[in-house]
C-alpha cells in the first residue's frame, strides 16, 4: 500500500458496454456448439464409410435415446446413478476434508499417516470395489462406500494442502473475539478452504461418476453402468452410446447449473480485475 | 448503569519471554516487564521497533501462553477483550458490517450500529468487502469492530502505521471520539512519541530488547487542551525525563 493513497474507496472497475459483454459471453458458447457439431459430422461421415452394428452413426444413437427416454428407462437409470454419485461425493468430501484438514494442521499426525494416504492413493479402484462387495455384500452401502473410499485419498491430499495455507491471523482474531465453534468453521475455515474444496469437487465428480459405472456393472441391478453391461451382452453399441452420452450431458449440465454458480457465489468477495 | 470497563485494573508481571528458533538460537524478548493500567485509562506502551511490544500484547490477548510470569485483566463489566491488530485482519469474504457483527457476542449481534458507523465515517461502506476499502478505511472498520463489542479492555497494536500522516491524524481523532463516548481501559502500542502524547493518560516507556519498563510518564492534561503549544511543552518535559528516547 502506498502512502499517497487517499482515504477513500478504490476506483470501481470500469463497466463494459452491454453489447460488448453480450458478444463476449456468446462467443465461447458459439465455439463450443460449432465444435460439437463438427464432431457429430465427422462421426456421421465415419459411420457412413464403415457401416457396422458395432459403430452406429449419431442418427441411430439418437433414435435409441428417444426410445429409452419414452419408455422411462433412461430417466430411471440416470436418476439411480446420479443418486449414487451424489451420495458417494458427499461422503467422500466430508470424510476427506476432515482428515485432510487434520493432517494439514498437525505436522506429526501427518508424518505418521502420510504412508497410509500414499498406500490408499495407489490401490486400484477395482480392488476396493471387489473387496467392498466381498466384505460387505452386494448392497447399496458397499457400492457407495467403495466409490467414496476410492475418492477420499484425493480429497485428503487436496484439503491437506488447503489446511497448510490457512492464515493464522484470522484464527487469532477469532480467538480474541471468542468466536463459537460453528462460526469459526463457517466464517474462518471454510472460506479459506474454498478454492481447495472447489478443486477437490471438480476432480471428485469427474472421478466418482466413472467409478460408479464400474460399481454398478459389478454388483448392482440398476443404473447406467448396469444398462451398459446389459447392452454389452446384447452387443447393442447404439444403446451403450446413448446411455453414455445422456449421462455425460447430465454431468455437464450439473457442472454448468450447480457447480459454477455455487463457485461464483462463494468467490463473490474477490475483487473483479479492473 | 454498569461501571464502564472494570473494577480491577490491568496488571502485568511478565518475568520472561524467550523465543527459541528451530536451530536452537534463543531470543529473550521480555525480561521483568511489569506495569499497571488503571481503570478507564488510556495507556500507551512506547518503545523502539523490535523491542517486544507486539509480543507483550499477544501474551495479554492469550495468543501466546509460552512465557513465565502472570497478568491480570480487568474483571467485572463485560470481561470481554477487543483488539485492533497491526494489520486490519478483516475477513475478506465478509462485508464490513458482517465483520463487525461476527465479533459481537450473541446477545449483541442484532444491536444498532448506526451511531458507531456514522462516527467512524463508515455509514456508506457497510456492505462493501474489505478488498474494496483503502487501508485507512479498513483500519476504521477494525476500530468499529473493537468498539462494537463494548469490551472491558481494548488492546491496539500500532493501529496507524503505514498510513500517510494526514490519514493517520484523522484516524487518531476518530479513535479519540469513539473512545471518549465510552472510555474503556485501553492499552495501545506505538513507537510514535507524538501519537502517545496526544492520545494517552500515561505512557509506559520501554527499553530496547530484552524489554522492561524504563519509566512511566503521566499526561494529566485533558486531551482537548493538548494544542500544538502544549504538545511541544509535553515533548520537552518528556525528553527531559527520558533523554535517550526519541
Ligand atoms: N515468533 C517469533 N520467533 C522468534 N522471534 C520472534 C518471534 N516473534 C517476535 N520475535 C522477536 O522478538 C522481538 C520482539 O518482536 P515484536 O514483539 O514483534 O516487536 P515490536 O516491539 O516491534 O512489536 C523481535 O526481535 C523479534 O525478532
Ligand atoms: Mg509490533
Short mmCIF file of C-alpha atoms and ligand atoms in Angstrom, two decimals:
data_model
loop_
_atom_site.label_atom_id
_atom_site.label_comp_id
_atom_site.label_asym_id
_atom_site.label_seq_id
_atom_site.Cartn_x
_atom_site.Cartn_y
_atom_site.Cartn_z
CA UNK A 1 0.00 0.00 0.00
CA UNK A 2 1.46 3.37 -0.93
CA UNK A 3 1.41 6.28 1.43
CA UNK A 4 -0.14 8.53 -1.19
CA UNK A 5 -3.32 6.52 -1.39
CA UNK A 6 -6.27 8.56 -0.28
CA UNK A 7 -8.58 7.50 2.49
CA UNK A 8 -11.46 6.60 0.21
CA UNK A 9 -12.83 3.69 -1.73
CA UNK A 10 -10.80 2.48 -4.64
CA UNK A 11 -11.98 3.09 -8.16
CA UNK A 12 -14.84 0.87 -9.21
CA UNK A 13 -13.99 -1.45 -12.09
CA UNK A 14 -14.91 0.14 -15.41
CA UNK A 15 -18.24 -1.27 -16.57
CA UNK A 16 -18.28 -2.81 -20.01
CA UNK A 17 -20.83 -1.71 -22.55
CA UNK A 18 -23.88 -4.01 -22.73
CA UNK A 19 -23.42 -5.04 -26.36
CA UNK A 20 -19.78 -5.98 -25.99
CA UNK A 21 -20.41 -8.05 -22.86
CA UNK A 22 -23.22 -9.94 -24.64
CA UNK A 23 -20.94 -10.69 -27.58
CA UNK A 24 -18.08 -11.80 -25.33
CA UNK A 25 -20.48 -14.02 -23.41
CA UNK A 26 -21.87 -15.65 -26.54
CA UNK A 27 -18.61 -16.21 -28.39
CA UNK A 28 -17.35 -19.16 -26.28
CA UNK A 29 -20.78 -20.83 -26.34
CA UNK A 30 -20.87 -20.49 -30.11
CA UNK A 31 -17.40 -22.02 -30.40
CA UNK A 32 -18.49 -24.98 -28.26
CA UNK A 33 -21.61 -25.54 -30.40
CA UNK A 34 -19.67 -25.40 -33.67
CA UNK A 35 -17.01 -27.70 -32.26
CA UNK A 36 -19.55 -30.32 -31.13
CA UNK A 37 -21.39 -30.07 -34.44
CA UNK A 38 -18.08 -30.74 -36.21
CA UNK A 39 -17.51 -33.85 -34.09
CA UNK A 40 -21.03 -35.14 -34.94
CA UNK A 41 -20.43 -34.57 -38.66
CA UNK A 42 -17.12 -36.40 -38.52
CA UNK A 43 -18.78 -39.26 -36.62
CA UNK A 44 -21.61 -39.40 -39.14
CA UNK A 45 -19.12 -39.45 -42.00
CA UNK A 46 -17.04 -42.24 -40.44
CA UNK A 47 -20.14 -44.32 -39.63
CA UNK A 48 -21.19 -43.90 -43.29
CA UNK A 49 -17.80 -45.06 -44.56
CA UNK A 50 -17.71 -48.17 -42.32
CA UNK A 51 -21.35 -49.13 -41.79
CA UNK A 52 -21.45 -51.67 -38.94
CA UNK A 53 -23.60 -52.63 -35.96
CA UNK A 54 -20.54 -52.01 -33.82
CA UNK A 55 -20.27 -48.40 -34.99
CA UNK A 56 -23.68 -46.74 -35.31
CA UNK A 57 -24.00 -43.16 -36.53
CA UNK A 58 -25.34 -40.28 -34.44
CA UNK A 59 -28.81 -40.68 -36.03
CA UNK A 60 -29.18 -44.25 -34.75
CA UNK A 61 -27.94 -43.33 -31.29
CA UNK A 62 -30.45 -40.50 -31.19
CA UNK A 63 -33.26 -42.92 -32.11
CA UNK A 64 -32.30 -45.25 -29.24
CA UNK A 65 -32.07 -42.31 -26.89
CA UNK A 66 -35.63 -41.23 -27.78
CA UNK A 67 -36.89 -44.81 -27.41
CA UNK A 68 -35.31 -45.30 -23.99
CA UNK A 69 -36.49 -41.88 -22.86
CA UNK A 70 -40.07 -42.60 -23.95
CA UNK A 71 -40.14 -45.89 -22.05
CA UNK A 72 -38.94 -44.14 -18.90
CA UNK A 73 -35.91 -46.44 -18.55
CA UNK A 74 -33.42 -43.72 -19.36
CA UNK A 75 -34.68 -41.35 -16.68
CA UNK A 76 -34.87 -44.11 -14.07
CA UNK A 77 -31.33 -45.39 -14.58
CA UNK A 78 -29.90 -41.88 -14.88
CA UNK A 79 -31.62 -40.99 -11.64
CA UNK A 80 -30.30 -44.05 -9.80
CA UNK A 81 -26.73 -43.44 -10.96
CA UNK A 82 -26.95 -39.75 -10.16
CA UNK A 83 -28.14 -40.60 -6.65
CA UNK A 84 -25.11 -42.87 -6.13
CA UNK A 85 -22.76 -40.21 -7.49
CA UNK A 86 -24.25 -37.62 -5.11
CA UNK A 87 -24.09 -39.93 -2.08
CA UNK A 88 -20.51 -41.02 -2.75
CA UNK A 89 -19.49 -37.42 -3.44
CA UNK A 90 -20.92 -36.13 -0.17
CA UNK A 91 -19.41 -38.95 1.89
CA UNK A 92 -16.00 -38.59 0.24
CA UNK A 93 -15.92 -34.79 0.55
CA UNK A 94 -16.89 -34.75 4.22
CA UNK A 95 -14.60 -37.56 5.38
CA UNK A 96 -11.74 -36.50 3.09
CA UNK A 97 -11.96 -32.85 4.18
CA UNK A 98 -11.97 -33.66 7.88
CA UNK A 99 -8.97 -35.98 7.56
CA UNK A 100 -7.16 -33.61 5.19
CA UNK A 101 -7.60 -30.58 7.47
CA UNK A 102 -6.41 -32.61 10.47
CA UNK A 103 -3.32 -33.82 8.63
CA UNK A 104 -2.62 -30.31 7.32
CA UNK A 105 -2.92 -28.81 10.80
CA UNK A 106 -0.86 -31.32 12.79
CA UNK A 107 2.55 -31.99 11.34
CA UNK A 108 3.25 -35.05 13.49
CA UNK A 109 -0.06 -36.72 12.71
CA UNK A 110 0.63 -36.03 9.06
CA UNK A 111 4.07 -37.63 9.21
CA UNK A 112 2.57 -40.77 10.72
CA UNK A 113 -0.41 -41.12 8.40
CA UNK A 114 1.20 -39.96 5.16
CA UNK A 115 2.27 -43.52 4.17
CA UNK A 116 -1.35 -44.64 4.62
CA UNK A 117 -2.52 -41.86 2.31
CA UNK A 118 0.04 -42.85 -0.33
CA UNK A 119 -0.94 -46.51 0.00
CA UNK A 120 -4.64 -45.76 -0.45
CA UNK A 121 -3.92 -43.39 -3.34
CA UNK A 122 -2.32 -46.28 -5.18
CA UNK A 123 -4.86 -49.03 -4.56
CA UNK A 124 -6.71 -49.61 -7.87
CA UNK A 125 -10.39 -48.68 -7.80
CA UNK A 126 -11.35 -52.16 -8.95
CA UNK A 127 -9.70 -53.79 -5.93
CA UNK A 128 -11.58 -51.57 -3.48
CA UNK A 129 -14.86 -52.31 -5.23
CA UNK A 130 -14.33 -56.08 -5.29
CA UNK A 131 -13.24 -56.17 -1.64
CA UNK A 132 -16.16 -53.95 -0.68
CA UNK A 133 -18.64 -56.36 -2.24
CA UNK A 134 -16.90 -59.40 -0.71
CA UNK A 135 -16.69 -57.98 2.79
CA UNK A 136 -19.98 -56.08 2.97
CA UNK A 137 -22.16 -57.91 0.46
CA UNK A 138 -23.71 -56.82 -2.80
CA UNK A 139 -25.60 -53.90 -1.33
CA UNK A 140 -26.04 -50.16 -1.78
CA UNK A 141 -23.86 -49.18 1.20
CA UNK A 142 -20.95 -51.29 -0.03
CA UNK A 143 -21.29 -49.78 -3.51
CA UNK A 144 -21.34 -46.18 -2.34
CA UNK A 145 -18.70 -46.84 0.32
CA UNK A 146 -16.35 -48.37 -2.24
CA UNK A 147 -16.69 -45.34 -4.52
CA UNK A 148 -16.13 -42.96 -1.60
CA UNK A 149 -13.04 -44.85 -0.43
CA UNK A 150 -11.60 -44.51 -3.91
CA UNK A 151 -12.06 -40.76 -3.83
CA UNK A 152 -11.19 -39.96 -0.19
CA UNK A 153 -7.36 -40.07 -0.58
CA UNK A 154 -7.54 -37.47 -3.37
CA UNK A 155 -9.70 -35.21 -1.24
CA UNK A 156 -7.33 -35.71 1.71
CA UNK A 157 -4.32 -34.61 -0.33
CA UNK A 158 -6.05 -31.52 -1.73
CA UNK A 159 -7.53 -30.45 1.61
CA UNK A 160 -4.24 -31.06 3.44
CA UNK A 161 -2.65 -28.63 1.02
CA UNK A 162 -5.50 -26.22 1.76
CA UNK A 163 -5.09 -26.50 5.52
CA UNK A 164 -1.40 -25.67 5.19
CA UNK A 165 -2.26 -22.35 3.58
CA UNK A 166 -4.61 -21.26 6.40
CA UNK A 167 -3.71 -17.81 7.68
CA UNK A 168 -3.25 -17.99 11.48
CA UNK A 169 -4.07 -14.30 11.93
CA UNK A 170 -7.76 -14.97 11.19
CA UNK A 171 -7.83 -17.77 13.76
CA UNK A 172 -6.19 -15.44 16.30
CA UNK A 173 -8.75 -12.74 15.60
CA UNK A 174 -11.46 -15.37 16.16
CA UNK A 175 -9.84 -16.37 19.46
CA UNK A 176 -9.68 -12.79 20.74
CA UNK A 177 -13.31 -12.13 19.81
CA UNK A 178 -14.38 -15.54 21.15
CA UNK A 179 -15.98 -16.94 18.02
CA UNK A 180 -18.03 -20.06 18.62
CA UNK A 181 -17.05 -23.36 17.04
CA UNK A 182 -19.68 -23.13 14.30
CA UNK A 183 -18.81 -19.53 13.45
CA UNK A 184 -15.15 -20.50 13.17
CA UNK A 185 -15.95 -23.25 10.70
CA UNK A 186 -18.41 -21.16 8.69
CA UNK A 187 -16.65 -17.82 8.62
CA UNK A 188 -12.95 -18.58 9.12
CA UNK A 189 -12.20 -22.13 7.99
CA UNK A 190 -14.50 -22.86 5.03
CA UNK A 191 -13.96 -19.57 3.16
CA UNK A 192 -10.20 -20.09 3.31
CA UNK A 193 -10.55 -23.69 2.16
CA UNK A 194 -12.99 -22.77 -0.61
CA UNK A 195 -10.51 -22.87 -3.54
CA UNK A 196 -9.31 -26.28 -2.41
CA UNK A 197 -12.86 -27.52 -1.84
CA UNK A 198 -13.70 -26.41 -5.36
CA UNK A 199 -10.65 -28.17 -6.79
CA UNK A 200 -11.43 -31.37 -4.88
CA UNK A 201 -15.07 -31.16 -6.00
CA UNK A 202 -14.24 -30.76 -9.66
CA UNK A 203 -11.81 -33.63 -9.90
CA UNK A 204 -14.03 -35.54 -7.47
CA UNK A 205 -17.20 -35.54 -9.53
CA UNK A 206 -15.30 -36.46 -12.69
CA UNK A 207 -13.64 -39.42 -10.99
CA UNK A 208 -16.67 -40.55 -8.98
CA UNK A 209 -19.14 -40.92 -11.80
CA UNK A 210 -16.73 -43.07 -13.77
CA UNK A 211 -16.16 -45.36 -10.77
CA UNK A 212 -19.89 -45.51 -10.05
CA UNK A 213 -20.44 -47.05 -13.50
CA UNK A 214 -17.93 -49.80 -12.66
CA UNK A 215 -19.57 -50.43 -9.29
CA UNK A 216 -22.95 -50.77 -10.99
CA UNK A 217 -21.54 -53.08 -13.62
CA UNK A 218 -20.05 -55.39 -10.99
CA UNK A 219 -22.75 -55.62 -8.39
CA UNK A 220 -25.93 -53.61 -8.90
CA UNK A 221 -29.07 -54.34 -10.88
CA UNK A 222 -29.86 -50.80 -11.99
CA UNK A 223 -28.13 -47.60 -13.01
CA UNK A 224 -26.32 -46.52 -16.16
CA UNK A 225 -23.42 -48.93 -15.51
CA UNK A 226 -25.83 -51.86 -15.26
CA UNK A 227 -27.56 -50.85 -18.50
CA UNK A 228 -24.24 -50.55 -20.31
CA UNK A 229 -23.35 -54.03 -19.09
CA UNK A 230 -26.72 -55.32 -20.30
CA UNK A 231 -26.36 -53.83 -23.78
CA UNK A 232 -22.76 -55.03 -23.93
CA UNK A 233 -24.06 -58.59 -23.62
CA UNK A 234 -26.64 -57.81 -26.33
CA UNK A 235 -23.90 -56.20 -28.42
CA UNK A 236 -26.06 -53.07 -28.78
CA UNK A 237 -23.49 -50.33 -29.25
CA UNK A 238 -26.10 -47.69 -30.10
CA UNK A 239 -27.72 -48.17 -26.70
CA UNK A 240 -24.34 -48.10 -24.93
CA UNK A 241 -23.51 -44.81 -26.59
CA UNK A 242 -27.00 -43.43 -25.91
CA UNK A 243 -26.67 -44.06 -22.17
CA UNK A 244 -23.09 -42.79 -22.06
CA UNK A 245 -23.85 -39.55 -23.89
CA UNK A 246 -27.00 -38.96 -21.85
CA UNK A 247 -25.03 -39.29 -18.63
CA UNK A 248 -22.17 -37.10 -19.83
CA UNK A 249 -24.77 -34.48 -20.75
CA UNK A 250 -26.31 -34.69 -17.28
CA UNK A 251 -22.91 -34.24 -15.62
CA UNK A 252 -22.13 -31.23 -17.83
CA UNK A 253 -25.46 -29.63 -17.02
CA UNK A 254 -24.77 -30.13 -13.31
CA UNK A 255 -21.36 -28.54 -13.71
CA UNK A 256 -22.91 -25.59 -15.54
CA UNK A 257 -26.03 -25.07 -13.44
CA UNK A 258 -24.81 -26.12 -9.99
CA UNK A 259 -21.04 -26.18 -9.58
CA UNK A 260 -20.20 -22.96 -11.40
CA UNK A 261 -22.96 -20.81 -9.84
CA UNK A 262 -22.04 -22.08 -6.36
CA UNK A 263 -18.43 -21.23 -7.02
CA UNK A 264 -19.30 -17.78 -8.34
CA UNK A 265 -21.33 -17.17 -5.19
CA UNK A 266 -18.52 -18.38 -2.93
CA UNK A 267 -15.96 -16.09 -4.57
CA UNK A 268 -18.18 -13.01 -4.93
CA UNK A 269 -15.98 -11.09 -2.48
CA UNK A 270 -12.89 -11.33 -4.67
CA UNK A 271 -12.26 -8.09 -6.48
CA UNK A 272 -13.01 -8.31 -10.15
CA UNK A 273 -9.95 -7.36 -12.18
CA UNK A 274 -10.36 -3.74 -13.19
CA UNK B 1 -25.70 1.59 34.59
CA UNK B 2 -22.81 -0.83 34.94
CA UNK B 3 -19.49 0.84 35.56
CA UNK B 4 -17.75 1.02 32.22
CA UNK B 5 -14.76 -1.29 31.95
CA UNK B 6 -13.95 -2.98 35.21
CA UNK B 7 -13.10 -2.67 38.85
CA UNK B 8 -9.70 -4.36 38.74
CA UNK B 9 -7.03 -2.60 36.71
CA UNK B 10 -4.85 -4.27 34.13
CA UNK B 11 -1.81 -5.68 35.94
CA UNK B 12 1.11 -7.14 34.05
CA UNK B 13 4.01 -9.01 35.61
CA UNK B 14 5.91 -10.94 32.97
CA UNK B 15 9.15 -12.43 34.28
CA UNK B 16 10.48 -13.62 30.97
CA UNK B 17 9.52 -14.38 27.41
CA UNK B 18 12.06 -16.16 25.24
CA UNK B 19 11.68 -17.27 21.63
CA UNK B 20 13.55 -20.41 20.66
CA UNK B 21 14.15 -20.97 16.99
CA UNK B 22 14.28 -24.43 15.45
CA UNK B 23 18.06 -24.16 15.21
CA UNK B 24 18.44 -23.60 18.92
CA UNK B 25 19.01 -19.84 18.81
CA UNK B 26 17.05 -18.15 21.57
CA UNK B 27 15.98 -14.53 21.78
CA UNK B 28 14.80 -13.09 25.05
CA UNK B 29 12.18 -10.52 24.14
CA UNK B 30 10.81 -9.59 27.56
CA UNK B 31 12.51 -9.60 30.95
CA UNK B 32 10.90 -8.43 34.20
CA UNK B 33 8.25 -6.42 32.44
CA UNK B 34 5.69 -5.12 34.87
CA UNK B 35 3.25 -2.25 34.71
CA UNK B 36 -0.32 -1.35 35.51
CA UNK B 37 -3.09 0.41 33.66
CA UNK B 38 -5.73 1.99 35.82
CA UNK B 39 -9.43 1.52 35.33
CA UNK B 40 -10.80 3.53 32.40
CA UNK B 41 -7.39 4.83 31.47
CA UNK B 42 -5.87 5.07 28.01
CA UNK B 43 -2.25 3.94 28.24
CA UNK B 44 0.46 3.68 25.63
CA UNK B 45 3.36 1.25 25.50
CA UNK B 46 6.11 3.26 23.85
CA UNK B 47 9.23 1.51 22.69
CA UNK B 48 11.59 1.16 19.75
CA UNK B 49 10.82 -1.18 16.88
CA UNK B 50 11.53 -4.83 17.71
CA UNK B 51 11.65 -4.34 21.49
CA UNK B 52 8.78 -6.73 22.19
CA UNK B 53 5.60 -4.65 22.12
CA UNK B 54 3.63 -6.96 19.88
CA UNK B 55 4.93 -9.90 21.89
CA UNK B 56 3.55 -8.31 25.06
CA UNK B 57 0.13 -7.72 23.50
CA UNK B 58 -0.01 -11.28 22.17
CA UNK B 59 0.59 -12.59 25.68
CA UNK B 60 -2.14 -10.34 27.11
CA UNK B 61 -4.54 -11.40 24.36
CA UNK B 62 -3.99 -15.04 25.31
CA UNK B 63 -2.45 -15.86 21.93
CA UNK B 64 0.95 -16.78 23.36
CA UNK B 65 0.95 -18.86 26.52
CA UNK B 66 4.61 -19.78 26.50
CA UNK B 67 6.06 -17.27 28.99
CA UNK B 68 6.84 -17.07 32.67
CA UNK B 69 5.04 -14.62 34.89
CA UNK B 70 1.44 -13.57 35.21
CA UNK B 71 -1.02 -10.88 34.33
CA UNK B 72 -4.47 -9.88 35.36
CA UNK B 73 -7.08 -8.47 33.02
CA UNK B 74 -9.81 -6.11 34.19
CA UNK B 75 -12.71 -8.09 35.52
CA UNK B 76 -16.33 -7.29 36.10
CA UNK B 77 -18.34 -5.45 33.49
CA UNK B 78 -18.37 -7.35 30.22
CA UNK B 79 -14.97 -9.05 30.81
CA UNK B 80 -14.63 -9.14 27.03
CA UNK B 81 -11.40 -8.11 25.37
CA UNK B 82 -11.03 -6.47 21.99
CA UNK B 83 -8.03 -5.94 19.80
CA UNK B 84 -7.05 -3.78 16.87
CA UNK B 85 -4.19 -5.69 15.31
CA UNK B 86 -1.21 -4.27 13.47
CA UNK B 87 -2.96 -5.35 10.25
CA UNK B 88 -6.74 -4.74 10.00
CA UNK B 89 -7.37 -8.54 9.90
CA UNK B 90 -10.86 -8.24 8.44
CA UNK B 91 -12.33 -11.37 6.87
CA UNK B 92 -12.06 -10.64 3.11
CA UNK B 93 -15.10 -12.83 2.38
CA UNK B 94 -17.45 -10.91 4.65
CA UNK B 95 -18.74 -7.36 4.29
CA UNK B 96 -17.67 -4.59 6.65
CA UNK B 97 -20.89 -4.88 8.63
CA UNK B 98 -20.71 -8.69 8.81
CA UNK B 99 -17.12 -8.41 10.01
CA UNK B 100 -18.24 -6.16 12.85
CA UNK B 101 -21.29 -8.21 13.82
CA UNK B 102 -19.44 -11.54 13.77
CA UNK B 103 -17.16 -10.27 16.53
CA UNK B 104 -20.13 -9.49 18.78
CA UNK B 105 -21.39 -11.90 21.43
CA UNK B 106 -24.75 -13.48 20.55
CA UNK B 107 -26.60 -11.11 22.87
CA UNK B 108 -25.35 -8.06 20.96
CA UNK B 109 -25.49 -9.46 17.40
CA UNK B 110 -28.59 -7.51 16.45
CA UNK B 111 -27.58 -4.25 18.11
CA UNK B 112 -27.93 -0.95 16.31
CA UNK B 113 -24.58 0.07 14.87
CA UNK B 114 -25.71 3.21 13.03
CA UNK B 115 -24.10 5.58 15.52
CA UNK B 116 -20.74 3.82 15.51
CA UNK B 117 -20.58 3.56 11.72
CA UNK B 118 -21.60 7.22 11.42
CA UNK B 119 -18.95 8.40 13.85
CA UNK B 120 -16.26 6.46 12.03
CA UNK B 121 -17.46 7.64 8.61
CA UNK B 122 -18.28 4.10 7.51
CA UNK B 123 -22.03 4.52 7.02
CA UNK B 124 -21.75 4.17 3.23
CA UNK B 125 -19.28 1.28 3.38
CA UNK B 126 -21.23 -1.22 5.48
CA UNK B 127 -21.95 -3.53 2.57
CA UNK B 128 -18.53 -3.32 0.93
CA UNK B 129 -15.99 -6.12 1.07
CA UNK B 130 -12.61 -5.32 2.71
CA UNK B 131 -10.78 -5.55 -0.63
CA UNK B 132 -12.83 -2.56 -1.77
CA UNK B 133 -11.52 -0.40 1.08
CA UNK B 134 -8.35 1.63 1.33
CA UNK B 135 -6.04 0.77 4.22
CA UNK B 136 -7.33 3.79 6.15
CA UNK B 137 -10.94 2.66 5.83
CA UNK B 138 -10.04 -0.93 6.68
CA UNK B 139 -8.38 0.35 9.87
CA UNK B 140 -11.56 2.25 10.72
CA UNK B 141 -13.57 -0.93 10.23
CA UNK B 142 -11.18 -2.72 12.59
CA UNK B 143 -11.77 0.07 15.14
CA UNK B 144 -15.53 -0.27 14.65
CA UNK B 145 -15.29 -4.00 15.31
CA UNK B 146 -13.31 -3.46 18.51
CA UNK B 147 -15.59 -0.76 19.93
CA UNK B 148 -18.83 -2.51 18.93
CA UNK B 149 -18.06 -5.34 21.35
CA UNK B 150 -18.12 -2.92 24.33
CA UNK B 151 -15.01 -4.54 25.76
CA UNK B 152 -13.71 -4.35 29.34
CA UNK B 153 -10.27 -3.72 27.94
CA UNK B 154 -9.07 -2.72 24.50
CA UNK B 155 -5.66 -3.52 23.00
CA UNK B 156 -4.32 -1.68 19.98
CA UNK B 157 -1.13 -2.60 18.15
CA UNK B 158 0.22 0.36 16.18
CA UNK B 159 -3.14 0.90 14.51
CA UNK B 160 -1.91 3.86 12.47
CA UNK B 161 1.33 2.61 10.88
CA UNK B 162 1.81 2.63 7.12
CA UNK B 163 -0.74 5.40 6.68
CA UNK B 164 0.14 8.81 5.33
CA UNK B 165 0.37 11.36 8.14
CA UNK B 166 -2.85 13.15 7.20
CA UNK B 167 -4.91 9.94 7.26
CA UNK B 168 -3.23 8.78 10.45
CA UNK B 169 -4.04 12.10 12.14
CA UNK B 170 -7.71 11.87 11.10
CA UNK B 171 -7.86 8.32 12.47
CA UNK B 172 -6.31 9.38 15.79
CA UNK B 173 -9.07 11.95 16.20
CA UNK B 174 -11.72 9.35 15.28
CA UNK B 175 -10.23 6.98 17.82
CA UNK B 176 -10.45 9.66 20.49
CA UNK B 177 -14.06 10.42 19.55
CA UNK B 178 -15.27 6.82 19.83
CA UNK B 179 -13.15 6.19 22.91
CA UNK B 180 -14.46 9.30 24.69
CA UNK B 181 -18.03 8.22 24.03
CA UNK B 182 -17.36 5.17 26.19
CA UNK B 183 -13.99 5.43 27.98
CA UNK B 184 -12.60 1.92 28.17
CA UNK B 185 -9.39 0.71 29.76
CA UNK B 186 -7.10 0.71 26.75
CA UNK B 187 -3.52 -0.23 26.05
CA UNK B 188 -2.06 0.96 22.78
CA UNK B 189 1.33 0.01 21.42
CA UNK B 190 3.25 2.58 19.45
CA UNK B 191 6.75 3.75 18.61
CA UNK B 192 5.47 7.22 17.79
CA UNK B 193 6.05 9.57 20.74
CA UNK B 194 3.89 12.40 19.42
CA UNK B 195 0.98 9.97 18.96
CA UNK B 196 1.42 8.66 22.51
CA UNK B 197 1.47 12.21 23.94
CA UNK B 198 -1.66 13.14 22.02
CA UNK B 199 -3.75 10.10 22.97
CA UNK B 200 -2.77 8.75 26.33
CA UNK B 201 -3.26 9.34 30.04
CA UNK B 202 0.01 7.59 30.77
CA UNK B 203 2.93 6.47 28.69
CA UNK B 204 4.79 3.34 29.70
CA UNK B 205 8.27 3.73 28.26
CA UNK B 206 10.01 0.52 27.28
CA UNK B 207 13.71 -0.24 26.93
CA UNK B 208 15.19 -1.95 23.85
CA UNK B 209 15.18 -5.75 23.84
CA UNK B 210 15.03 -7.61 26.24
CA UNK B 211 12.45 -5.08 27.21
CA UNK B 212 11.40 -3.84 30.63
CA UNK B 213 9.83 -0.61 31.81
CA UNK B 214 12.18 2.40 31.80
CA UNK B 215 9.64 4.65 33.42
CA UNK B 216 6.10 5.96 33.34
CA UNK B 217 5.15 9.39 32.01
CA UNK B 218 1.73 10.63 33.10
CA UNK B 219 -0.11 13.15 30.95
CA UNK B 220 -2.67 14.66 33.28
CA UNK B 221 -3.89 17.38 30.97
CA UNK B 222 -7.31 16.74 29.39
CA UNK B 223 -6.95 15.78 25.72
CA UNK B 224 -8.96 18.71 24.35
CA UNK B 225 -6.35 21.10 25.77
CA UNK B 226 -3.41 19.42 24.07
CA UNK B 227 -2.90 22.01 21.35
CA UNK B 228 0.38 22.39 19.48
CA UNK B 229 1.82 24.72 22.14
CA UNK B 230 1.02 22.24 24.91
CA UNK B 231 2.29 19.36 22.82
CA UNK B 232 5.72 20.90 22.39
CA UNK B 233 5.87 21.56 26.14
CA UNK B 234 4.95 17.92 26.77
CA UNK B 235 7.59 16.79 24.31
CA UNK B 236 10.20 18.92 26.07
CA UNK B 237 9.40 17.59 29.51
CA UNK B 238 9.30 14.03 28.15
CA UNK B 239 12.76 14.46 26.64
CA UNK B 240 13.93 15.94 29.88
CA UNK B 241 12.90 12.78 31.74
CA UNK B 242 13.87 10.30 29.05
CA UNK B 243 16.81 11.89 27.22
CA UNK B 244 17.67 8.64 25.38
CA UNK B 245 14.19 8.02 23.98
CA UNK B 246 13.37 9.57 20.63
N1 LIG C 1 7.69 -15.98 16.57
C1 LIG C 1 8.90 -15.46 16.84
N2 LIG C 1 10.00 -16.24 16.79
C2 LIG C 1 11.23 -15.73 17.08
N3 LIG C 1 11.44 -14.45 17.39
C3 LIG C 1 10.39 -13.62 17.45
C4 LIG C 1 9.06 -14.07 17.16
N4 LIG C 1 8.20 -13.03 17.29
C5 LIG C 1 8.98 -11.97 17.62
N5 LIG C 1 10.28 -12.33 17.73
C6 LIG C 1 11.40 -11.44 18.11
O1 LIG C 1 11.05 -10.78 19.31
C7 LIG C 1 11.42 -9.42 19.26
C8 LIG C 1 10.22 -8.56 19.56
O2 LIG C 1 9.29 -8.64 18.50
P1 LIG C 1 7.94 -7.78 18.50
O3 LIG C 1 7.23 -8.00 19.76
O4 LIG C 1 7.20 -8.11 17.25
O5 LIG C 1 8.50 -6.28 18.42
P2 LIG C 1 7.71 -4.91 18.30
O6 LIG C 1 8.06 -4.15 19.53
O7 LIG C 1 8.26 -4.21 17.09
O8 LIG C 1 6.27 -5.20 18.18
C9 LIG C 1 11.99 -9.17 17.87
O9 LIG C 1 13.39 -9.10 17.99
C10 LIG C 1 11.59 -10.37 17.07
O10 LIG C 1 12.62 -10.71 16.18
MG1 LIG C 2 4.99 -4.89 16.52
#
